[in-house]
PDB file of C-alpha atoms and ligand atoms in Angstrom:
ATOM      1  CA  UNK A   1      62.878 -18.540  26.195  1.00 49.00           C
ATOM      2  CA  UNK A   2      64.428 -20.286  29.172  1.00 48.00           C
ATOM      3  CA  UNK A   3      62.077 -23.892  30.414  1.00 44.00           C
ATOM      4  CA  UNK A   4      62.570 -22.573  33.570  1.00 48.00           C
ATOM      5  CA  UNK A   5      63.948 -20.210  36.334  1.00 45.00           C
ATOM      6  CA  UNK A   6      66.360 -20.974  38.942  1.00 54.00           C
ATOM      7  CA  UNK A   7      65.714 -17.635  40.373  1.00 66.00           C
ATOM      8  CA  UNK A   8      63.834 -16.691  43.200  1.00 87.00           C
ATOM      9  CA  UNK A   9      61.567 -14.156  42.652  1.00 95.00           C
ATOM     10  CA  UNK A  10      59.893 -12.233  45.830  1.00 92.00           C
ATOM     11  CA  UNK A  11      57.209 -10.601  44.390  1.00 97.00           C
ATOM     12  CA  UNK A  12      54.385 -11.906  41.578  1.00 98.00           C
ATOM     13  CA  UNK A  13      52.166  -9.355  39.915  1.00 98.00           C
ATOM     14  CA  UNK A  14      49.225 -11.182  37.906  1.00 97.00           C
ATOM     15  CA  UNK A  15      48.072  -8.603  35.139  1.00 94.00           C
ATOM     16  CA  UNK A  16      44.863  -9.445  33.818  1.00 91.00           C
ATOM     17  CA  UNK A  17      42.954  -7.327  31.258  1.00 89.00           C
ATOM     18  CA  UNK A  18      44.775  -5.149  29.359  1.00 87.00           C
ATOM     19  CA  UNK A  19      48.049  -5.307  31.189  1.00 91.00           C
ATOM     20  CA  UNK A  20      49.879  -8.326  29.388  1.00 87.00           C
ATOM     21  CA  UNK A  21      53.198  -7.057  30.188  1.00 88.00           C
ATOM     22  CA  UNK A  22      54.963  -4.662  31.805  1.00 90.00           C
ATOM     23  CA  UNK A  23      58.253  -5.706  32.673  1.00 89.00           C
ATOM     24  CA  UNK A  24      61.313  -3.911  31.003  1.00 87.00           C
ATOM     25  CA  UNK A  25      64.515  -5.971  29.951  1.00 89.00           C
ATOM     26  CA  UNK A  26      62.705  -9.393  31.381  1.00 92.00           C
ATOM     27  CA  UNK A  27      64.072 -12.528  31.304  1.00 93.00           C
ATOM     28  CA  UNK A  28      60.892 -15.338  29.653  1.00 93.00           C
ATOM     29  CA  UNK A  29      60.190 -18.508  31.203  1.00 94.00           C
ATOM     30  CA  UNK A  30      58.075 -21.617  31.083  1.00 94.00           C
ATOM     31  CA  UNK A  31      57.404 -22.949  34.235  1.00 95.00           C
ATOM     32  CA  UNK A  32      56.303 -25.908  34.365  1.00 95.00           C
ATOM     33  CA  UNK A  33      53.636 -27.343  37.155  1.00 97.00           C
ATOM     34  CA  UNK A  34      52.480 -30.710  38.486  1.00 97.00           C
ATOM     35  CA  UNK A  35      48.536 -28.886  37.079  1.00 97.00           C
ATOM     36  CA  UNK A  36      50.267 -28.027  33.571  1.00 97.00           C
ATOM     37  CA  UNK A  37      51.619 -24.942  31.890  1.00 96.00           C
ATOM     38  CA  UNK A  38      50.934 -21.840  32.778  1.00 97.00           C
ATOM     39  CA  UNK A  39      51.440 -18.570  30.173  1.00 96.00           C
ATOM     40  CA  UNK A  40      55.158 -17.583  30.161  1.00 95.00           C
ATOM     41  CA  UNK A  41      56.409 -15.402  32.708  1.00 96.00           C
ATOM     42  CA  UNK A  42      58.556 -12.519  32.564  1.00 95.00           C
ATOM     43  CA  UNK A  43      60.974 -11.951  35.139  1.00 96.00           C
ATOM     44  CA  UNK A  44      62.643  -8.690  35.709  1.00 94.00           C
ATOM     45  CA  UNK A  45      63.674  -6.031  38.877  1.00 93.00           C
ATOM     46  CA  UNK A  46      61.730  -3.388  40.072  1.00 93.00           C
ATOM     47  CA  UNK A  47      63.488  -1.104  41.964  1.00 90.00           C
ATOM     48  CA  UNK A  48      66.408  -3.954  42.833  1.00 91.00           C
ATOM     49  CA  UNK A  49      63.161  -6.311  43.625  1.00 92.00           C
ATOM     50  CA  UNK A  50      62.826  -9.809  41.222  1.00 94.00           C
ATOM     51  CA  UNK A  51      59.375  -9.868  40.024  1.00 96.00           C
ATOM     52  CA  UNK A  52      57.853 -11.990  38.350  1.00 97.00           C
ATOM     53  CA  UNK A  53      54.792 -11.379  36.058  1.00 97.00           C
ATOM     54  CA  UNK A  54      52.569 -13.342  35.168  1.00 97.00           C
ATOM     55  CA  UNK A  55      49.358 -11.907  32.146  1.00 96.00           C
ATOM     56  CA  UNK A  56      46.816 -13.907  32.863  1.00 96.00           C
ATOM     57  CA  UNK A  57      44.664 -14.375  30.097  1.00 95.00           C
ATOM     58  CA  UNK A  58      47.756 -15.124  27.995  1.00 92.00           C
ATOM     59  CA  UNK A  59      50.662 -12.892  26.344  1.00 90.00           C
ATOM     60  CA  UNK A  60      47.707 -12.472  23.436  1.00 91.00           C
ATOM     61  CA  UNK A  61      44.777 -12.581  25.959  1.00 88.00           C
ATOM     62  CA  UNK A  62      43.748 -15.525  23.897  1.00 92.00           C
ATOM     63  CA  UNK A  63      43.001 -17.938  27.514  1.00 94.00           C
ATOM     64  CA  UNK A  64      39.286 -16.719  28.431  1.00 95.00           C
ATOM     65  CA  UNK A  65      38.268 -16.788  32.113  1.00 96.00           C
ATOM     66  CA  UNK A  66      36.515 -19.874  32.221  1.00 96.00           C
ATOM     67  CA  UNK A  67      39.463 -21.580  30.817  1.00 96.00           C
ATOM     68  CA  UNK A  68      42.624 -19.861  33.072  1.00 97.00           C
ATOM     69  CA  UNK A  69      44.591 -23.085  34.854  1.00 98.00           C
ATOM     70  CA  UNK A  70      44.711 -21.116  38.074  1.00 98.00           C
ATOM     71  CA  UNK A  71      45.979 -24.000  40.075  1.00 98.00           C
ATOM     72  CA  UNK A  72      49.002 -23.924  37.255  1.00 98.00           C
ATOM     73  CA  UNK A  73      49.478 -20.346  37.487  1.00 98.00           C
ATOM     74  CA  UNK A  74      49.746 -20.264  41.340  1.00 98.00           C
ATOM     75  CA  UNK A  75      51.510 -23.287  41.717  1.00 98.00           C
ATOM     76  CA  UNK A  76      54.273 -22.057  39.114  1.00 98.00           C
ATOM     77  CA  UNK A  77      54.692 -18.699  40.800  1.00 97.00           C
ATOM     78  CA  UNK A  78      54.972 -20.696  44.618  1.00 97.00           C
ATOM     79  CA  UNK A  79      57.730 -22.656  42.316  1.00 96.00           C
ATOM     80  CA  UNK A  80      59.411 -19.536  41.450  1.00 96.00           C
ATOM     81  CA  UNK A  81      59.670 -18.401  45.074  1.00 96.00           C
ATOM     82  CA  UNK A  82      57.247 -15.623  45.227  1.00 97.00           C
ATOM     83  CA  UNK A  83      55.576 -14.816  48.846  1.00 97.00           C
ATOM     84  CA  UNK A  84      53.779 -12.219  47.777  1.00 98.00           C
ATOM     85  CA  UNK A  85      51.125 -11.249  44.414  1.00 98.00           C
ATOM     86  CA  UNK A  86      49.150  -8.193  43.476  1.00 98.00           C
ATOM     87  CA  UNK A  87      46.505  -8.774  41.148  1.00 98.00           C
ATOM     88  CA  UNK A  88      44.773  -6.495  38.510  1.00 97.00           C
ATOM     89  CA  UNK A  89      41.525  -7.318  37.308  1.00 97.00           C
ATOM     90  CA  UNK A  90      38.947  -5.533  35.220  1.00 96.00           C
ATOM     91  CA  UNK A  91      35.100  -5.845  37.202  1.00 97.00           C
ATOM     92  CA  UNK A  92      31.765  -4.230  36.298  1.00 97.00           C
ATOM     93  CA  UNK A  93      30.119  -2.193  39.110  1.00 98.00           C
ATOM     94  CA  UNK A  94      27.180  -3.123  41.107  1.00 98.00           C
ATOM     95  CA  UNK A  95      27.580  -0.523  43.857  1.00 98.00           C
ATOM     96  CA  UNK A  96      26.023   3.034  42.034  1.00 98.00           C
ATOM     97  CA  UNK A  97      28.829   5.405  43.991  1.00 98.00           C
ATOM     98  CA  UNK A  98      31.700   3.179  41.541  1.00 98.00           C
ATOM     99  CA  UNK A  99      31.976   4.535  38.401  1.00 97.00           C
ATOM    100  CA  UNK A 100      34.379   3.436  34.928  1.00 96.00           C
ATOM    101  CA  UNK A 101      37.315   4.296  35.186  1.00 97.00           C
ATOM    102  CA  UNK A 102      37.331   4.177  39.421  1.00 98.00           C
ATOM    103  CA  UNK A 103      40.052   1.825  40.985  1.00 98.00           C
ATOM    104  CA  UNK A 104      38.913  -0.130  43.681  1.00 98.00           C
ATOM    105  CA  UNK A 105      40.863  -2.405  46.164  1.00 98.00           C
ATOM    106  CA  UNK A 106      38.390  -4.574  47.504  1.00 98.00           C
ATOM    107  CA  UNK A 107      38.733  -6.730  50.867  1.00 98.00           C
ATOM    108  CA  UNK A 108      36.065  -9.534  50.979  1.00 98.00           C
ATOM    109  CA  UNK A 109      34.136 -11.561  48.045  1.00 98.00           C
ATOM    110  CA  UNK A 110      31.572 -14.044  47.453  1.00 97.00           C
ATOM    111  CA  UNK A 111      32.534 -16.944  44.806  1.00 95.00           C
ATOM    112  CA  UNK A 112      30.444 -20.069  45.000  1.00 88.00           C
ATOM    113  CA  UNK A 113      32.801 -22.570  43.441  1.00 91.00           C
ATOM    114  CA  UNK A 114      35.380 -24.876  44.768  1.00 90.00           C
ATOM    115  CA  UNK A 115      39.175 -23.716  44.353  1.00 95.00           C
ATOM    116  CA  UNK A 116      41.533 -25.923  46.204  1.00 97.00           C
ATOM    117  CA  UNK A 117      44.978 -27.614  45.742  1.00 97.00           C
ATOM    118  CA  UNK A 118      43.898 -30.072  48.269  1.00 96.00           C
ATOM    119  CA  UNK A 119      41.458 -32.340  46.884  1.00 95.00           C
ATOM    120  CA  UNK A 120      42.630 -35.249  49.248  1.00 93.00           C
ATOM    121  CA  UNK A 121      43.826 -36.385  52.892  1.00 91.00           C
ATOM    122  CA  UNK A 122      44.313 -34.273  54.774  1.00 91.00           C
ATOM    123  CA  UNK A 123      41.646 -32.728  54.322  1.00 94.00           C
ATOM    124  CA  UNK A 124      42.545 -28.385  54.293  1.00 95.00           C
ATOM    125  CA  UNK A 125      40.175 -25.725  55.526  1.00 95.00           C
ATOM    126  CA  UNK A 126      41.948 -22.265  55.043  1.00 96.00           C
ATOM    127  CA  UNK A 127      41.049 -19.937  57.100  1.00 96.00           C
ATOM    128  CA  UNK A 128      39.356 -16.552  54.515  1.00 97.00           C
ATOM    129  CA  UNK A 129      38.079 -14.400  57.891  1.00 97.00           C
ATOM    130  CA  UNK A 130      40.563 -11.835  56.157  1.00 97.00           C
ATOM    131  CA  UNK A 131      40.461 -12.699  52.207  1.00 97.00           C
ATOM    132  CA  UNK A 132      43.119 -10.836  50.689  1.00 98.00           C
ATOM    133  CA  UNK A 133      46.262  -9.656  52.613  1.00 98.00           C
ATOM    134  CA  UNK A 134      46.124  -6.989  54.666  1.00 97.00           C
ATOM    135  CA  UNK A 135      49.543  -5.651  54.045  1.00 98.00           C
ATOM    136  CA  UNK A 136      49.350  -5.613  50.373  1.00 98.00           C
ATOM    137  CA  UNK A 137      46.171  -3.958  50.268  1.00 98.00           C
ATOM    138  CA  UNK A 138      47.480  -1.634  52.690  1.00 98.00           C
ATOM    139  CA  UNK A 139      50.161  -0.927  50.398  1.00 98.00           C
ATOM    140  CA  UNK A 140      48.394  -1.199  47.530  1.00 98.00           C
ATOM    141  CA  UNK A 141      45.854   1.792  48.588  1.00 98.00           C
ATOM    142  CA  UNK A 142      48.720   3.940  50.362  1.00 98.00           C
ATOM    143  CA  UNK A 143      50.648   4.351  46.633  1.00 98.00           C
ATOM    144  CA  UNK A 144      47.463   4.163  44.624  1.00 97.00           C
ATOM    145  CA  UNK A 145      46.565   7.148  46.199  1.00 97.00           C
ATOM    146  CA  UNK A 146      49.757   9.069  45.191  1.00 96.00           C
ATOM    147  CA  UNK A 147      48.201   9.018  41.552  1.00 95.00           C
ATOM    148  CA  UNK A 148      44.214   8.236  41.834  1.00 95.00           C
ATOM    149  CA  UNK A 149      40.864   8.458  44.065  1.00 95.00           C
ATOM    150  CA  UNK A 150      40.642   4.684  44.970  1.00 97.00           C
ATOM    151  CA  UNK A 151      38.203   2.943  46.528  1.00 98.00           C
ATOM    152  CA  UNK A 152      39.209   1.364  49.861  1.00 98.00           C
ATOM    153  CA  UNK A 153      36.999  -1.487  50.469  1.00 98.00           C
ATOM    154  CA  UNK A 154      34.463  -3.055  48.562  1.00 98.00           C
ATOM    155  CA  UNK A 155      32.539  -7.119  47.947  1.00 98.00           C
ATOM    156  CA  UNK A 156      33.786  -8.946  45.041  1.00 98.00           C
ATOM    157  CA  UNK A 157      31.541 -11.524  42.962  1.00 98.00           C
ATOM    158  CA  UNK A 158      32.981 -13.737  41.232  1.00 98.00           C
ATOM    159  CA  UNK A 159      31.458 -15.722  38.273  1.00 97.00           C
ATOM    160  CA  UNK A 160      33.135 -18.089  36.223  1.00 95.00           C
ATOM    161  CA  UNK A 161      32.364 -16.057  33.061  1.00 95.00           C
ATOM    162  CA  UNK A 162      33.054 -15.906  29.944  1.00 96.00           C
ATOM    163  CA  UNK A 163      29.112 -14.154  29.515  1.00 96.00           C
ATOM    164  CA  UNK A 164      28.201 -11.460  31.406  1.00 96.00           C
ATOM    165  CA  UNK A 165      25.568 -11.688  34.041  1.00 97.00           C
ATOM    166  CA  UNK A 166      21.843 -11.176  33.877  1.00 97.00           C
ATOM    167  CA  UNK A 167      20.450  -8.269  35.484  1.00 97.00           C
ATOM    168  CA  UNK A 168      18.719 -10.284  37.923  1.00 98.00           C
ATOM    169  CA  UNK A 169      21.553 -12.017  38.854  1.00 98.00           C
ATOM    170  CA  UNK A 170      23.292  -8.509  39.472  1.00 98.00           C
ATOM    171  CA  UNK A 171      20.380  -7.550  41.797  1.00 98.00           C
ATOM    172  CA  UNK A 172      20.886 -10.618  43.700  1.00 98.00           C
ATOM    173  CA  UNK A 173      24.894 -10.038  44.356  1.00 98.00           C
ATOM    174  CA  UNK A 174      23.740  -6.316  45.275  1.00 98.00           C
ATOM    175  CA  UNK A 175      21.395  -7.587  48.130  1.00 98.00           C
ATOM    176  CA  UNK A 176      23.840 -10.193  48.831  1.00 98.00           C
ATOM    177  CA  UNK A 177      25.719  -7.097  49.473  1.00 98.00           C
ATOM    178  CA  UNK A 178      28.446  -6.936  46.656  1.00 98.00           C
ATOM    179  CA  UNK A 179      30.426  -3.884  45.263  1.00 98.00           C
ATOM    180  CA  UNK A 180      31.920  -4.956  41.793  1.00 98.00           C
ATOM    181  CA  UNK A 181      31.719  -8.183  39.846  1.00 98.00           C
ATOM    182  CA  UNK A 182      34.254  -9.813  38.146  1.00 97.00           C
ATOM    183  CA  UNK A 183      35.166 -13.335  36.637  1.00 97.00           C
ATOM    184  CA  UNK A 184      39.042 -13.588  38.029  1.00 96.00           C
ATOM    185  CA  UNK A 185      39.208 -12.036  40.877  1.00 93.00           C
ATOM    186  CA  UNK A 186      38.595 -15.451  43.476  1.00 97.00           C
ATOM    187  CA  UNK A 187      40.383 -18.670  42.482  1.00 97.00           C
ATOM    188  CA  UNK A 188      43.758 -17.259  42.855  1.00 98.00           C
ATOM    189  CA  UNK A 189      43.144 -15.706  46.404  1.00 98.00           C
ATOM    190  CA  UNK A 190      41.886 -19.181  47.739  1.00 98.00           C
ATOM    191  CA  UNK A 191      45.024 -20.775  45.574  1.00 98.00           C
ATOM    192  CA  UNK A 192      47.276 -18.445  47.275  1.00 98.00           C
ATOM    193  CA  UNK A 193      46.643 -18.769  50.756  1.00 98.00           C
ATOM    194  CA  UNK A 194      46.319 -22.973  50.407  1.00 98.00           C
ATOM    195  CA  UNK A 195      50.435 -22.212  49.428  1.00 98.00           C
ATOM    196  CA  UNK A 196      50.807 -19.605  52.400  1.00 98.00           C
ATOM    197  CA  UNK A 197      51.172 -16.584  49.734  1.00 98.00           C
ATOM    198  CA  UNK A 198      50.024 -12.905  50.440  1.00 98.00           C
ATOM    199  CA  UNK A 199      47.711 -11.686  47.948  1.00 98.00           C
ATOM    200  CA  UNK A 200      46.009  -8.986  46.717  1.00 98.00           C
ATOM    201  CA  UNK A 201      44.251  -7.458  43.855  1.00 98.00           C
ATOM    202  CA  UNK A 202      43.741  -3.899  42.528  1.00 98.00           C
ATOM    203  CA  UNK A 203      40.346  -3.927  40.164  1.00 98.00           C
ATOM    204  CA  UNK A 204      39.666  -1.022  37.939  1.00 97.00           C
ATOM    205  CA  UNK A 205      35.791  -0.273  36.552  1.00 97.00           C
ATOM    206  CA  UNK A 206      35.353  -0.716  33.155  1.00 97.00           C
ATOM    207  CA  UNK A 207      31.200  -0.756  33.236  1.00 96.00           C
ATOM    208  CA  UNK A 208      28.058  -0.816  35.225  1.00 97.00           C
ATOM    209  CA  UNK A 209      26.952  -4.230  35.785  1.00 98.00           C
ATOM    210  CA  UNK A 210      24.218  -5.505  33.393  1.00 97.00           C
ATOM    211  CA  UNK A 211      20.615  -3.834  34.091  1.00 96.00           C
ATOM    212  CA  UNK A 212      22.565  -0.813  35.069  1.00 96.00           C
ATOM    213  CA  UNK A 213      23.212   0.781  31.749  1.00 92.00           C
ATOM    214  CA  UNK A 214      21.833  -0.206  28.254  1.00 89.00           C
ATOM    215  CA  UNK A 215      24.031  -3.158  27.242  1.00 90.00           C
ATOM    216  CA  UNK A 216      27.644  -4.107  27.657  1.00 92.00           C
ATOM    217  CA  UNK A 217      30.671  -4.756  25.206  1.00 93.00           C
ATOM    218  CA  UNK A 218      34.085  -6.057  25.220  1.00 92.00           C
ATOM    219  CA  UNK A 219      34.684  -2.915  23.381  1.00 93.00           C
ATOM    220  CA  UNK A 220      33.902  -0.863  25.909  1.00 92.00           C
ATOM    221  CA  UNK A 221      36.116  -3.095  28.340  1.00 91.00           C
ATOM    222  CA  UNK A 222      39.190  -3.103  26.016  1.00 92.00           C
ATOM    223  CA  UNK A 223      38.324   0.966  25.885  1.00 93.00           C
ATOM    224  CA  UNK A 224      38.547   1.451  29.498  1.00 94.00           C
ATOM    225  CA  UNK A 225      41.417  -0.978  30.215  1.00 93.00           C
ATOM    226  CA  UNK A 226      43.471   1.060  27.735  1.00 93.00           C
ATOM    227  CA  UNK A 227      42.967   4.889  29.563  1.00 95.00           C
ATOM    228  CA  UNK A 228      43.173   3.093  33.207  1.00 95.00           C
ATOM    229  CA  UNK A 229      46.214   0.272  32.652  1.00 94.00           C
ATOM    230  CA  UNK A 230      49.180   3.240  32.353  1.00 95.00           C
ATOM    231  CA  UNK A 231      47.888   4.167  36.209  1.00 96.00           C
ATOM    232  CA  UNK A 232      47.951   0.851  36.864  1.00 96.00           C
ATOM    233  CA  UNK A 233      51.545   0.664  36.229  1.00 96.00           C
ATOM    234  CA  UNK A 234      52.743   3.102  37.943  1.00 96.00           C
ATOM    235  CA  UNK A 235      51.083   2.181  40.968  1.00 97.00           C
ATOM    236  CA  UNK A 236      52.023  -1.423  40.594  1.00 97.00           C
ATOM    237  CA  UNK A 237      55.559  -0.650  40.614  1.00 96.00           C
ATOM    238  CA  UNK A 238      54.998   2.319  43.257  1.00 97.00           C
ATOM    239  CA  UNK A 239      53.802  -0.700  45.311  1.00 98.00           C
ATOM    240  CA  UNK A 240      56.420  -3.310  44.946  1.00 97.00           C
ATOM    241  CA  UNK A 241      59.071  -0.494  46.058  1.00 96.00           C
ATOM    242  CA  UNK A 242      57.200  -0.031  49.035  1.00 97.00           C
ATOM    243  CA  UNK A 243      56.073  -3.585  50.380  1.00 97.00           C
ATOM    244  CA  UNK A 244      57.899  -4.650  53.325  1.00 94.00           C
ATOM    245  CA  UNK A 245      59.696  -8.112  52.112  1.00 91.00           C
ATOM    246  CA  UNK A 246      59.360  -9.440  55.501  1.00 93.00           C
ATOM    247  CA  UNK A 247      55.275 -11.028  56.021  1.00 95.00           C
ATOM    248  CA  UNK A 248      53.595 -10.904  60.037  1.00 93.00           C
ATOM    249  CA  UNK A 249      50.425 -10.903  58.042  1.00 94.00           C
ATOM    250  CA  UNK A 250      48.173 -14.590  59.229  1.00 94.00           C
ATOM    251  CA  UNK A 251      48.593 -15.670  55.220  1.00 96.00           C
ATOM    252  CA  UNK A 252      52.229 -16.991  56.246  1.00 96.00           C
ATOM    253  CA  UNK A 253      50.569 -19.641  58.865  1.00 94.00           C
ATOM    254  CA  UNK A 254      47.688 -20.479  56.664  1.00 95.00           C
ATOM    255  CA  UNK A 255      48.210 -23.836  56.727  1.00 93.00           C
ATOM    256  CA  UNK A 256      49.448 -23.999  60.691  1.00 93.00           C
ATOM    257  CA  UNK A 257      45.555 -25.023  61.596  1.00 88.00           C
ATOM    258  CA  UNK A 258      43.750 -25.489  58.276  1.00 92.00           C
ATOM    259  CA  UNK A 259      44.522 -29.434  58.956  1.00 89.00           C
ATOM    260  CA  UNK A 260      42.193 -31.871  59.555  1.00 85.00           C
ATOM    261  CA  UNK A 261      43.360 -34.006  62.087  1.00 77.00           C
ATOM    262  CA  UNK A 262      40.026 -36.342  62.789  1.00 69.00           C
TER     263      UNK A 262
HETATM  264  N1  LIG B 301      30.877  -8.568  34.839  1.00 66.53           N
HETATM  265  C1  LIG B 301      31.828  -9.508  34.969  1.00 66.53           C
HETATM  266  N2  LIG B 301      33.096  -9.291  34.668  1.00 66.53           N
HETATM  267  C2  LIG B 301      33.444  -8.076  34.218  1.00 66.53           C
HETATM  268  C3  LIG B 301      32.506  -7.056  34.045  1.00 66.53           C
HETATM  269  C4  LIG B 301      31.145  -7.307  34.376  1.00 66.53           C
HETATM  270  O1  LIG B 301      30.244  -6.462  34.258  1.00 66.53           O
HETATM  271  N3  LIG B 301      33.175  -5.983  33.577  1.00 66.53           N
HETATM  272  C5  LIG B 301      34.472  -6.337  33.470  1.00 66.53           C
HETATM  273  N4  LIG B 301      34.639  -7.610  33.862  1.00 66.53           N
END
């Protein structure tokens, strides 16, 4: 295992549950960041393209939600090079049409907590009136569709996990008007676009949110993840073939008038 790559790498993918790897013949490394060390990352080509991937929860998923250094993980990818990240993450369903085993790219969320690189002068509003990138999820649901129904647009909520919610709770995000639920899905989109990167995530169902079926297990989860994650693949890698390198998208200006001036 290398301490770190001189490579750059275009394209991140950030795999969380169930997808730990997926890179063949990869090159490891340790990149290290001013906000600590992040899991090793694999680097590899897809179709001539240097990815990078990063598993999120760990190579073991032994790093539980609450505990992922997202501002490390970012922050080493920006380091790497990478202008562009899709995103997999496993979410419960609060919207009755979803179902386990549906994917789902969604395009807005609501997350409550501060995410931010800039914690000082000057003082950085990003602008979120488009959350994830438009070109990526355009991509993104263009190939997923070559090998699964998808979902096209749907409200994230994010909670900072690791327990699942309560069913009140659940009826609250639904009138707040959320689709899914998930614990991952946020801090790396803000992260992202404070560092100018496109991002994007494809989320696949594993349950109905708590106080729509009986009771929920990480079982069930891990069950799920396992049947969906070989789709998941494919349409990752589908994607990266087809995302136009060059970026007109607004995440490359992000920062243009997110300043403070006073
Ligand atoms: N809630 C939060 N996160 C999740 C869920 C859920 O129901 N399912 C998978 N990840």
């Amino acid at each position: 295992m290398r301490l770190r790559s001189l490579k750059k790498v275009d394209i991140g993918i950030i795999g969380g549950t169930g997808l730990a790897a997926m890179l063949e013949d990869a090159e490891h490394v340790r990149v290290g960041t001013p906000y600590g060390l992040p899991p090793p990352i694999s680097i590899s080509k897809i179709n001539g393209t240097p990815v990078a991937f990063l598993p999120r929860h760990g190579v073991h998923h032994s790093v539980p939600p609450h505990m992922i250094n997202y501002r490390a993980n970012i922050s080493a990818l920006h380091e790497l090079g990478v202008e562009q990240i899709i995103a997999t993450n496993a979410v419960g369903a609060i919207n009755s049409n979803f179902k386990p085993g549906n994917l789902v790219v969604p395009h807005d969320f609501i997350d409550f907590r501060s995410h931010t690189f800039y914690d000082s002068s000057p003082v950085t509003h990003v602008d979120l009136s488009q959350p994830y990138c438009p070109k990526i999820r355009f991509t993104l649901i263009e190939n997923a569709k070559k090998y699964s129904n998808i979902w096209e647009k749907a409200v994230l909520a994010c909670t900072k996990g690791p327990r699942l919610e309560t069913p009140a709770e659940i009826r609250m995000f639904k009138q707040l008007g959320c689709d899914i639920v998930g614990m991952t899905g946020v801090p790396e989109a803000i992260l992202a676009r404070e560092l100018e990167i496109c991002y994007a995530p494809i989320c696949f169902i594993t349950n109905m949110a708590a106080g729509m079926q009986e009771k929920l297990t990480a079982d069930e989860v891990t069950e799920v993840a396992k049947k969906v994650v070989p789709v998941l693949e494919q349409i990752l890698r589908e994607t990266v073939k087809n995302l136009p390198r060059e970026r007109h998208c607004l995440c490359v200006q992000a920062l243009k008038e997110a300043r403070f001036r006073g």
